[in-house]
XYZ file of C-alpha atoms in Angstrom:
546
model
C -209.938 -57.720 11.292
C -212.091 -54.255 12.464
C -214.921 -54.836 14.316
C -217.387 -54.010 11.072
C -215.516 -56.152 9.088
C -216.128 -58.892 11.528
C -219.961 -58.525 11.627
C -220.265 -58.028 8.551
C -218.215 -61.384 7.802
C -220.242 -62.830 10.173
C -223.931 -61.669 8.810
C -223.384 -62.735 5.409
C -222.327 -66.570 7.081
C -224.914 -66.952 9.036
C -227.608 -67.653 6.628
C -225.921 -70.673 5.099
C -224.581 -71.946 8.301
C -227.844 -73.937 9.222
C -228.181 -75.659 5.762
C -224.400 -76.505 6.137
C -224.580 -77.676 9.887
C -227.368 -79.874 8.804
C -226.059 -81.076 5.648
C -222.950 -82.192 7.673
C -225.346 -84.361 9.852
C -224.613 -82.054 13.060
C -227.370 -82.433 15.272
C -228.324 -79.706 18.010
C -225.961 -80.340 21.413
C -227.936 -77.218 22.648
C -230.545 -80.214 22.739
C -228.616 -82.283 25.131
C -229.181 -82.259 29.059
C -225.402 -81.372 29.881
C -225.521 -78.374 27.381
C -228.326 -77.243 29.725
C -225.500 -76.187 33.093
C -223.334 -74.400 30.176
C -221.950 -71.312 32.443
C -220.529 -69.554 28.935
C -221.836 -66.275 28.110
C -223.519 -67.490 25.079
C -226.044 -70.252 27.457
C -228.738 -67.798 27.673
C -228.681 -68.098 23.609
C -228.567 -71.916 23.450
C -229.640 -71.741 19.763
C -227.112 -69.172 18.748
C -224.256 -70.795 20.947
C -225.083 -74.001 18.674
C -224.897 -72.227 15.554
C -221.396 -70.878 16.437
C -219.917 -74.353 17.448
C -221.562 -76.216 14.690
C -219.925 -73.828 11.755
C -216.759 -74.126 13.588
C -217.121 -77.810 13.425
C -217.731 -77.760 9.645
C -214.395 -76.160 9.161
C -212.614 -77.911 12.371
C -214.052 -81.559 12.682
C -216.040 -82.488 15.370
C -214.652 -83.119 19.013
C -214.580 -86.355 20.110
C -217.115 -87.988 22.835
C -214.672 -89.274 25.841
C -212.907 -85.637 25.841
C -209.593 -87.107 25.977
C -207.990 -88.911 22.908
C -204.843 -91.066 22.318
C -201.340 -89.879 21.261
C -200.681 -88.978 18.251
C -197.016 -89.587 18.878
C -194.848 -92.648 19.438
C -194.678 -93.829 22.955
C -192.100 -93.712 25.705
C -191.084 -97.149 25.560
C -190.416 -97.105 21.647
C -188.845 -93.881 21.970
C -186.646 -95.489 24.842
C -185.616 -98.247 22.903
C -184.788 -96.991 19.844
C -182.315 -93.928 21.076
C -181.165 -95.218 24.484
C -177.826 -95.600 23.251
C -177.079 -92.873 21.267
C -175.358 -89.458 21.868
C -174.535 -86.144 20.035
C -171.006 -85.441 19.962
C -169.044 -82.351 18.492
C -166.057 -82.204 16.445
C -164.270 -78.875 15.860
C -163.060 -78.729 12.759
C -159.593 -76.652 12.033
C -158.357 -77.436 8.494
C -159.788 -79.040 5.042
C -157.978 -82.156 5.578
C -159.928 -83.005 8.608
C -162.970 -82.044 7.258
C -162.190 -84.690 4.086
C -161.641 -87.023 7.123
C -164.912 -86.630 8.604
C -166.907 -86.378 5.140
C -165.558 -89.348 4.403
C -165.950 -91.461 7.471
C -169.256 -90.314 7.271
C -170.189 -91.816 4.072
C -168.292 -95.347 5.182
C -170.541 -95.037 8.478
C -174.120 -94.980 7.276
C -174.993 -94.587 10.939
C -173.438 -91.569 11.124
C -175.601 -88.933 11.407
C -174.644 -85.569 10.751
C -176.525 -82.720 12.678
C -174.885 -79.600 11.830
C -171.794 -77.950 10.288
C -170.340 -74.652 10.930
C -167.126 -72.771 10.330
C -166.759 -73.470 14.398
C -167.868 -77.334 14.569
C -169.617 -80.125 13.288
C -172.204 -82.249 15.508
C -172.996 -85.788 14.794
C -174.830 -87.962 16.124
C -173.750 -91.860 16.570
C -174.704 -95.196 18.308
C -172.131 -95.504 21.634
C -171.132 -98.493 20.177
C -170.173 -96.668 16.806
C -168.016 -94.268 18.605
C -164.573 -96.028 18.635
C -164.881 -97.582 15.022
C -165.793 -93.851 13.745
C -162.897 -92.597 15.734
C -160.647 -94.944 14.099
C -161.171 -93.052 10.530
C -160.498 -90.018 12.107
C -156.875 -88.432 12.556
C -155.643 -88.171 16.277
C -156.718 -84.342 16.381
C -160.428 -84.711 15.869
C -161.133 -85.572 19.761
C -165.107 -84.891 20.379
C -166.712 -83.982 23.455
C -170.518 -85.182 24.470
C -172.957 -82.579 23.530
C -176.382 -84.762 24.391
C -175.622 -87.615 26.613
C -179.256 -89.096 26.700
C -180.758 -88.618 23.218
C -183.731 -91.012 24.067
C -184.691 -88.175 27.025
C -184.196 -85.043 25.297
C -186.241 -86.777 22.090
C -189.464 -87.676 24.492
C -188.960 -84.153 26.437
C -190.178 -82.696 22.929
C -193.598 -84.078 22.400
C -196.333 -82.876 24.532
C -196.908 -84.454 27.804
C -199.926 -86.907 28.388
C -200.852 -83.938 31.330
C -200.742 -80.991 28.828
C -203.611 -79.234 28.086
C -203.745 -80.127 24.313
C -203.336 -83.468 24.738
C -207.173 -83.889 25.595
C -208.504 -83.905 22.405
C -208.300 -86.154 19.438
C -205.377 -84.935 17.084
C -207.790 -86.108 14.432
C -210.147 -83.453 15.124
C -210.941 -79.853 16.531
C -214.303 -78.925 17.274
C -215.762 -75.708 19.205
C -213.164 -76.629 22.305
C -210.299 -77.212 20.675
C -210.162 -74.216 18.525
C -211.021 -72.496 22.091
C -208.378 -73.653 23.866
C -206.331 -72.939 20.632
C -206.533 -69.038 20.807
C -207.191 -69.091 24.929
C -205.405 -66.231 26.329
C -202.095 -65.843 27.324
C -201.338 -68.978 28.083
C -201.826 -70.052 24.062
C -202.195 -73.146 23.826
C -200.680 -73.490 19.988
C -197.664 -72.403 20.936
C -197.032 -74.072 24.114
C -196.030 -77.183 22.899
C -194.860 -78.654 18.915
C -198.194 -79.670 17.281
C -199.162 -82.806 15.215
C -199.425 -81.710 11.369
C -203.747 -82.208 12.062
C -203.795 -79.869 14.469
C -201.449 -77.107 12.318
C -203.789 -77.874 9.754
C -207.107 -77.297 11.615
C -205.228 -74.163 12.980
C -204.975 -72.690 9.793
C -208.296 -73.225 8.721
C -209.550 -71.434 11.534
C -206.780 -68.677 10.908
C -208.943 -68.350 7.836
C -212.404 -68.414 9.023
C -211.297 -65.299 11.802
C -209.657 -63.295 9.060
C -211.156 -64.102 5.855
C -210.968 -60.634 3.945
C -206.984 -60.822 3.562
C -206.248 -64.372 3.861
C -206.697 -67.635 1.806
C -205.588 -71.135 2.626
C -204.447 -73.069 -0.351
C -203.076 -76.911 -1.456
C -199.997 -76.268 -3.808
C -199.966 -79.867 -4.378
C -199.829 -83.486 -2.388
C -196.731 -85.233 -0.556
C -195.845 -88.380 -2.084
C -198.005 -90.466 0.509
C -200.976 -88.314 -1.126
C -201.092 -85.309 1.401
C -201.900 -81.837 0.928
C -198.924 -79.207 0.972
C -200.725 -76.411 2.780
C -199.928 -72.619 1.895
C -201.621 -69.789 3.917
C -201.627 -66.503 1.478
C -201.808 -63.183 3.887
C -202.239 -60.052 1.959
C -204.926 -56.838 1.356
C -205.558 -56.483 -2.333
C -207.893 -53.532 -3.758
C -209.176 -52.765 -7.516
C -206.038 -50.442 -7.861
C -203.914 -53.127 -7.554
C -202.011 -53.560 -11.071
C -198.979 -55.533 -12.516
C -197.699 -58.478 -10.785
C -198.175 -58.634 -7.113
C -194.805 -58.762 -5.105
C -194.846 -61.972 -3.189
C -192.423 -63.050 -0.087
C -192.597 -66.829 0.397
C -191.075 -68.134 3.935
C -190.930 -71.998 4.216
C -190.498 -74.500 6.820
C -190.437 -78.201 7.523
C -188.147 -78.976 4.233
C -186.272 -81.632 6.959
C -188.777 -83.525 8.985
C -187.210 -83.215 12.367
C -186.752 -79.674 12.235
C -189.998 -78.816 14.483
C -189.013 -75.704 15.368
C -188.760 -74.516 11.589
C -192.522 -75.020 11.241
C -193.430 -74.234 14.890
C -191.695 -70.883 13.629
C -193.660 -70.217 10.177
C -196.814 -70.602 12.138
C -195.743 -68.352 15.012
C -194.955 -66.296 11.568
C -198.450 -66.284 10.120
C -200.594 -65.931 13.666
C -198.719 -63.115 14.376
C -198.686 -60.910 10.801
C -202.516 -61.838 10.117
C -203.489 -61.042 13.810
C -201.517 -58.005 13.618
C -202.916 -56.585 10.593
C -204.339 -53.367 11.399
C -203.048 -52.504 14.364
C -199.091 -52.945 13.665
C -197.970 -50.084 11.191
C -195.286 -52.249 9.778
C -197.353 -55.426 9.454
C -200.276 -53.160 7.875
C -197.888 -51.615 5.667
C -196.235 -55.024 4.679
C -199.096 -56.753 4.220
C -200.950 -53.587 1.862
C -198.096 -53.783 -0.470
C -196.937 -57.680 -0.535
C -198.528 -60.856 -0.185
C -196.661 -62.807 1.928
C -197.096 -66.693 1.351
C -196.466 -69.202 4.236
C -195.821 -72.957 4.461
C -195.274 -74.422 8.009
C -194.626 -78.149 6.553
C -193.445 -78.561 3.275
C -192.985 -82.123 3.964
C -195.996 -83.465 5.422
C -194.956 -87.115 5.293
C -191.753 -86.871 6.753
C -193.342 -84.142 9.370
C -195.908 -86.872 10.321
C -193.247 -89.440 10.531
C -191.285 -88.170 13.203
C -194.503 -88.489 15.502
C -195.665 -91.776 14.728
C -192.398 -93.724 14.398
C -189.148 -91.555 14.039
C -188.612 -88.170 16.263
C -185.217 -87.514 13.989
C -186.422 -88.544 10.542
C -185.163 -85.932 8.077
C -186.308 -86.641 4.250
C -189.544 -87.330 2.895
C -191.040 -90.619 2.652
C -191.065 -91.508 -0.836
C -189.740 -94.391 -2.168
C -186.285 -95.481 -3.604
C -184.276 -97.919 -5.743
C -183.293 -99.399 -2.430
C -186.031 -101.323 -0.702
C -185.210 -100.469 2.991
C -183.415 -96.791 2.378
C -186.404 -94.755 1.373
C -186.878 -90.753 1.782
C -185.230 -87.877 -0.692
C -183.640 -85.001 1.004
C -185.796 -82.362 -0.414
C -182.601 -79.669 0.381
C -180.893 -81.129 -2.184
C -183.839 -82.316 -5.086
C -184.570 -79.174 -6.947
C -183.234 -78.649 -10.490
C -180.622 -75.592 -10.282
C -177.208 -77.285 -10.163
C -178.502 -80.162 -8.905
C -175.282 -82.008 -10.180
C -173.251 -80.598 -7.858
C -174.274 -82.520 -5.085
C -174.222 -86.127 -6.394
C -170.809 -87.035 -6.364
C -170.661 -88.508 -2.784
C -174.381 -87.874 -2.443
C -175.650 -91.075 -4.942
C -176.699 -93.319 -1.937
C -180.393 -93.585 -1.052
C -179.263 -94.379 2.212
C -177.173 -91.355 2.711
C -179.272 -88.526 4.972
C -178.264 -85.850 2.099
C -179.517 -88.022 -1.096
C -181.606 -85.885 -3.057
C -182.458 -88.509 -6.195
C -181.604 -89.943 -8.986
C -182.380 -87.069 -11.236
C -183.448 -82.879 -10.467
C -186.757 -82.976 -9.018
C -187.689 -86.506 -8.082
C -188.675 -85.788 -4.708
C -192.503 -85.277 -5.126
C -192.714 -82.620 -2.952
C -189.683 -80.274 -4.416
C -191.213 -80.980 -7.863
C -194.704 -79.893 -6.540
C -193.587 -76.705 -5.372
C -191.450 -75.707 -7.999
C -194.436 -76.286 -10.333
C -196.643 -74.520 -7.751
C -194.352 -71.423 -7.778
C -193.655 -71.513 -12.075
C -197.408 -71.852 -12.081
C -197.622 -68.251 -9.829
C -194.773 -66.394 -11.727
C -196.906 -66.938 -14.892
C -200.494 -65.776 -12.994
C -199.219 -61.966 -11.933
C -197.094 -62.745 -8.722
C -193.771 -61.926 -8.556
C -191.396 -63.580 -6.108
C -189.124 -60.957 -4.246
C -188.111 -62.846 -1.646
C -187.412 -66.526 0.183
C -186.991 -67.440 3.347
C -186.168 -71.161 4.289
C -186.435 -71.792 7.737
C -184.057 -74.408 9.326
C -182.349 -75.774 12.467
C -180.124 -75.229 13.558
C -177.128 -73.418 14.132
C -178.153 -69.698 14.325
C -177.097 -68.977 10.581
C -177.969 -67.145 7.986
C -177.050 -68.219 4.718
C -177.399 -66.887 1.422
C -176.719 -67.812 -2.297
C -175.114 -69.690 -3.723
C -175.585 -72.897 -1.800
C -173.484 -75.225 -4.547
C -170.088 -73.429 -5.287
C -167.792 -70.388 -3.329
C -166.514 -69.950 -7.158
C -169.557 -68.184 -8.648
C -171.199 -64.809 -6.676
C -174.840 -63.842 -7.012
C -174.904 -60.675 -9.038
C -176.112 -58.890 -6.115
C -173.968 -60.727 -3.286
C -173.339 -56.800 -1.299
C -177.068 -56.326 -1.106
C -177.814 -59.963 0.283
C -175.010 -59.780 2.345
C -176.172 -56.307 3.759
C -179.729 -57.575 4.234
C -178.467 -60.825 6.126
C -176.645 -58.457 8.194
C -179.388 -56.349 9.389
C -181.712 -59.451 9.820
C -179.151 -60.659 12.056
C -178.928 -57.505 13.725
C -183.021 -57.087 14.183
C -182.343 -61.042 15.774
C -179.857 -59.173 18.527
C -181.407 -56.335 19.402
C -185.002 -58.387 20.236
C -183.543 -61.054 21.649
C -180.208 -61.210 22.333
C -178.980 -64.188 20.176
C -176.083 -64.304 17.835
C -176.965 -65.429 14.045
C -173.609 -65.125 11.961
C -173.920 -64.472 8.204
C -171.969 -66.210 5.630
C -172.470 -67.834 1.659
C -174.440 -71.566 1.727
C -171.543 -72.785 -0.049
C -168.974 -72.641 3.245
C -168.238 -75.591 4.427
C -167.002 -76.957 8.000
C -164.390 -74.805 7.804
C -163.755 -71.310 6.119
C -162.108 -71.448 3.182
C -163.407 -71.283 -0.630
C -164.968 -73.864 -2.556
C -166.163 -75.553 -5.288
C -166.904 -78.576 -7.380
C -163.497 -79.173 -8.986
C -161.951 -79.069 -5.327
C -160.382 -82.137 -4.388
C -161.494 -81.701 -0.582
C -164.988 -83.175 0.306
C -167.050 -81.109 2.077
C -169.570 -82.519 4.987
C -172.358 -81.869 3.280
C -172.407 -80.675 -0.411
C -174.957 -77.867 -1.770
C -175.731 -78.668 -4.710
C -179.922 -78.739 -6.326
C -180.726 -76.571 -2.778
C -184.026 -74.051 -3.026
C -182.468 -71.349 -2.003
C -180.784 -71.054 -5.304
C -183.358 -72.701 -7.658
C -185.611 -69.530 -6.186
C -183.081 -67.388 -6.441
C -181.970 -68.365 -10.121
C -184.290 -69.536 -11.593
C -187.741 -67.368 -10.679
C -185.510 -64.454 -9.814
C -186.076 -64.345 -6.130
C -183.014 -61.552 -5.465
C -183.872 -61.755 -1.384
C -183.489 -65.786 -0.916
C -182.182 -67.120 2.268
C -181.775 -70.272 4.061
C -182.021 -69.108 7.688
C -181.229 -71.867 10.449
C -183.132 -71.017 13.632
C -182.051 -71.969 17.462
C -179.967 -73.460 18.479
C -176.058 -73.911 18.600
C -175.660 -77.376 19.617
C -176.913 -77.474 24.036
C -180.062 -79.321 22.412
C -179.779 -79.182 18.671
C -183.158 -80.570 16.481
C -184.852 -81.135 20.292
C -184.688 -78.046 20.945
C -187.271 -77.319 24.320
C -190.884 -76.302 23.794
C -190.102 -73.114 25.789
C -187.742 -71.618 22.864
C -191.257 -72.112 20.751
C -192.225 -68.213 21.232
C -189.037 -66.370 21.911
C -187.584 -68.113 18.315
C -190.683 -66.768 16.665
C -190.327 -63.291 18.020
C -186.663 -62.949 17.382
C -187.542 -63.862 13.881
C -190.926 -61.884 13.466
C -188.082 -58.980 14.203
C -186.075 -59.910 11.339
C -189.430 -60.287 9.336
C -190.303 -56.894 9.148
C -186.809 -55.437 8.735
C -186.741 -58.371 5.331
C -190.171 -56.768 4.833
C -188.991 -52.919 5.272
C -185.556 -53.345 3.395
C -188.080 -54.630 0.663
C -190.274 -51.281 0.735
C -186.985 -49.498 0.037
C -186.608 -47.701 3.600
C -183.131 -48.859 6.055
C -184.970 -52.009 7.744
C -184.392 -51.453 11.578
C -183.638 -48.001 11.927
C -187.068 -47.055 10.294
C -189.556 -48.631 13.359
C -188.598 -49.721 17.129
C -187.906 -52.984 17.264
C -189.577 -55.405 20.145
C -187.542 -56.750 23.038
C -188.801 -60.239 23.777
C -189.358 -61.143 27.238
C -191.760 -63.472 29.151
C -193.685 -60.283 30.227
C -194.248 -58.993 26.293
C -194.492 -62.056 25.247
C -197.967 -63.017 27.445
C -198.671 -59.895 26.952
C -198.942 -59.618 23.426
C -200.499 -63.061 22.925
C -203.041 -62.145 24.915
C -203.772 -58.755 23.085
C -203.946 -60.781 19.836
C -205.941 -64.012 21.202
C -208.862 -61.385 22.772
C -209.469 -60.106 19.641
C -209.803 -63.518 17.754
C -212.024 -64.536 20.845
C -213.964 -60.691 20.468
C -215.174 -62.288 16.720
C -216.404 -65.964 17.937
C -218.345 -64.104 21.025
């Protein structure tokens, strides 16, 4: 935000603020002995210093009195005991009949969990124990080799330490320092480590307090277990502004254990909103679209894999089997949602979507959401899923290889240059291919007598692209391929975002009509930029609190 828009956002708050502090029951710290030694720059204001924290708390929650708080995640013994003995292995995968072998020894072995399939390999993971009876199913050719051999460690090396700097405040709440330490520098706190769906929320709503002119926080609906689905609308609107508004929605958090998909969308937003103005392309992008962002579409499940389960994947809503709840929300929306249920019909299967197109809450709330937009002036051009992992991007359609999207060449040439925007920032190889491959490369379709791994069938990459006309939809699976899979390191946090806030604004550019990458330089990510830029970005949300 300018500088005048910032005081000018900030005069026309600060009249209400007192009757709101108040009204909240938030009594005067500056009042309190300790708040006398404050070294800040604001402690020759006490008052005003007060003021600030106290209409941060209204939006943030208050901080809690001990200054350190317990975990909001499951502890190391639990973690210990329930994934001491498993592993990740990897099969590769060189003809249909073996992947019909796998599929199906899959489905026999509920314990069987499948990470990831490729043209190249599919990872699963599986109890030690489970290893030799799996085997068994297979034919002699399918010999795996150990990918993770301590699951239980690479799961606890993924929640923040007891020592880490954001661990000293209640998860439950965010008061003045929280929301400091939040936006602190270089060293930003938010995205050193995964964070707690409380804290991504609190995040956002400060998001929205700093930059209030272009952005908007909003509930498209509530989880199953009664939680709001959070959406965080970026965009600069102006009276001129006529016919529907072109709208670019990018998702994350679909699959509970995916933390690196929402980690990702938030790196997303913090980065386009706190760019705004001073980033030609993110200006630009942001002028003409409104981009629409939603770090956890599946709050329960999200939630979930901190309090009990770190590799939870589906939502949390109940099923017509007692102990096999959760709907695989990947698989629950309503555009050839048959597809997918002919080996998919078990509630205890990690791929069941339901009994019926949109029974998972949360795919059913969206969908409405989204109907509900198309028929209020916005206008969907584009989707993009975030996922993990496997370094893929995928485009329609998800349920058959026998039916193209009308405009396959132009997906296929935008997936091409977003993977190309990916290499030239970073480094890392994404390959491009149709959601409908399978394990290994070779067409498909429903009337095939050859299981695949994992059908596609009712996915929302092709309900949004079908069915509200989204022509740029993409499911787009993030870091890595297979060295840690789903626990993928906190330190891949920033560099994932900035490969894909490269590929971003070439989706964005392509969009405007102008050649994506070859139209603006594209950012090299390294530890030095990185810092760097964080820092740029984090002085001027600090410039506007004072």
């Amino acid at each position: 935000m300018p500088r005048p828009a910032r005081i000018i956002a900030l005069s026309v708050l600060l009249p209400f603020v007192p009757a709101v502090v108040l009204a909240a029951g938030i009594q005067p710290q500056w009042q309190n002995d300790a708040s006398r030694h404050d070294r800040t720059p604001a402690s020759g204001f006490p008052f005003l210093k007060w003021l600030r924290d106290s209409a941060i708390e209204v939006f943030l929650g208050r901080p809690t009195s001990s200054g350190r708080a317990k975990a909001a995640w499951v502890d190391a013994a639990t973690i210990h005991e329930r994934y001491q003995h498993d592993i990740v292995i990897r099969f590769n995968l060189t003809n249909p009949d073996e992947e019909a072998a796998l599929s199906n020894a899959a489905r026999q072995m509920l314990k069987v969990d499948v990470w990831s399939f490729t043209p190249e390999y599919v990872d699963v993971r599986v109890h030690k124990n489970d290893l030799s009876p799996l085997l068994k199913l297979l034919p002699p050719s399918l010999q795996p080799t150990v990918l993770i051999q301590d699951v239980a460690a690479a799961v606890a090396a993924t929640y923040p330490s007891k020592s880490a700097p954001a661990s000293q405040f209640d998860a439950s709440t965010a008061g003045p320092a929280k929301m400091k330490a939040l936006v602190d520098g270089a060293d930003n706190i938010f995205f050193s480590d995964y964070q707690p769906l409380v804290v991504i929320t609190n995040w956002m709503r400060l998001l929205q307090t700093l930059f209030p002119s272009f952005t908007e926080i909003i509930s498209i609906g509530k989880s199953y277990e009664g939680r709001d689905i959070f959406a965080f609308r970026a965009g600069e609107r102006n009276a001129d502004d006529k016919g529907p508004r072109k709208t670019i929605l990018v998702t994350g958090g679909l699959h509970g254990r995916e933390w690196i998909s929402t980690s990702t969308v938030s790196y997303l937003l913090w980065s386009m909103v706190t760019a705004f103005g001073t980033d030609q392309i993110v200006t630009k992008l942001l002028q003409r679209f409104d981009i629409i962002f939603i770090p956890v579409l599946n709050p329960d499940g999200y939630e979930y894999t901190w309090q009990a389960d770190r590799l939870w994947r589906k939502s949390r809503q109940e099923t017509k089997m007692r102990f096999c709840r959760g709907l695989d929300l990947d698989h629950a929306f309503g555009y050839e949602w048959e597809s997918t249920q002919e080996h998919l019909a078990d509630p205890c299967s990690e791929s069941y979507g339901g009994d019926q197109p949109f029974q998972a809450i949360e795919a059913s709330e969206l969908a409405d959401w989204a109907k509900n937009q198309t028929e209020n002036n916005v206008n969907f051009i584009g989707f993009l899923d975030l996922h993990s992992y496997s370094q893929q991007i995928l485009f329609p359609y998800s349920y058959s290889c026998d039916v193209d999207p009308p405009n396959r060449e132009n997906l296929e040439e935008l997936a091409v240059g977003l993977a190309k925007a990916v290499r030239i920032s970073s480094g890392e190889q994404y390959t491009v291919a149709s959601a409908c491959e399978g394990a290994v490369a070779r067409v498909y379709s429903a009337s095939k007598s050859y299981p695949r791994v994992e059908s596609g069938g009712g996915s929302a990459i092709d309900w949004f692209y079908h069915e509200l006309k989204a022509r740029y939809s993409y499911q787009v699976k993030l870091r890595d391929t297979g060295s840690y899979g789903f626990l993928l390191p906190k330190e891949h946090i920033v560099p994932t975002g900035e490969e894909m806030l490269n590929a971003l604004k070439y989706f964005g550019d392509y969009l405007l009509g102008n050649n994506g990458i070859e139209k603006f330089p594209v950012k090299k990510v390294s530890e030095y930029s990185e810092r760097k830029e964080l820092k740029k970005r984090d002085a001027r949300a600090l410039q506007f609190l004072g």
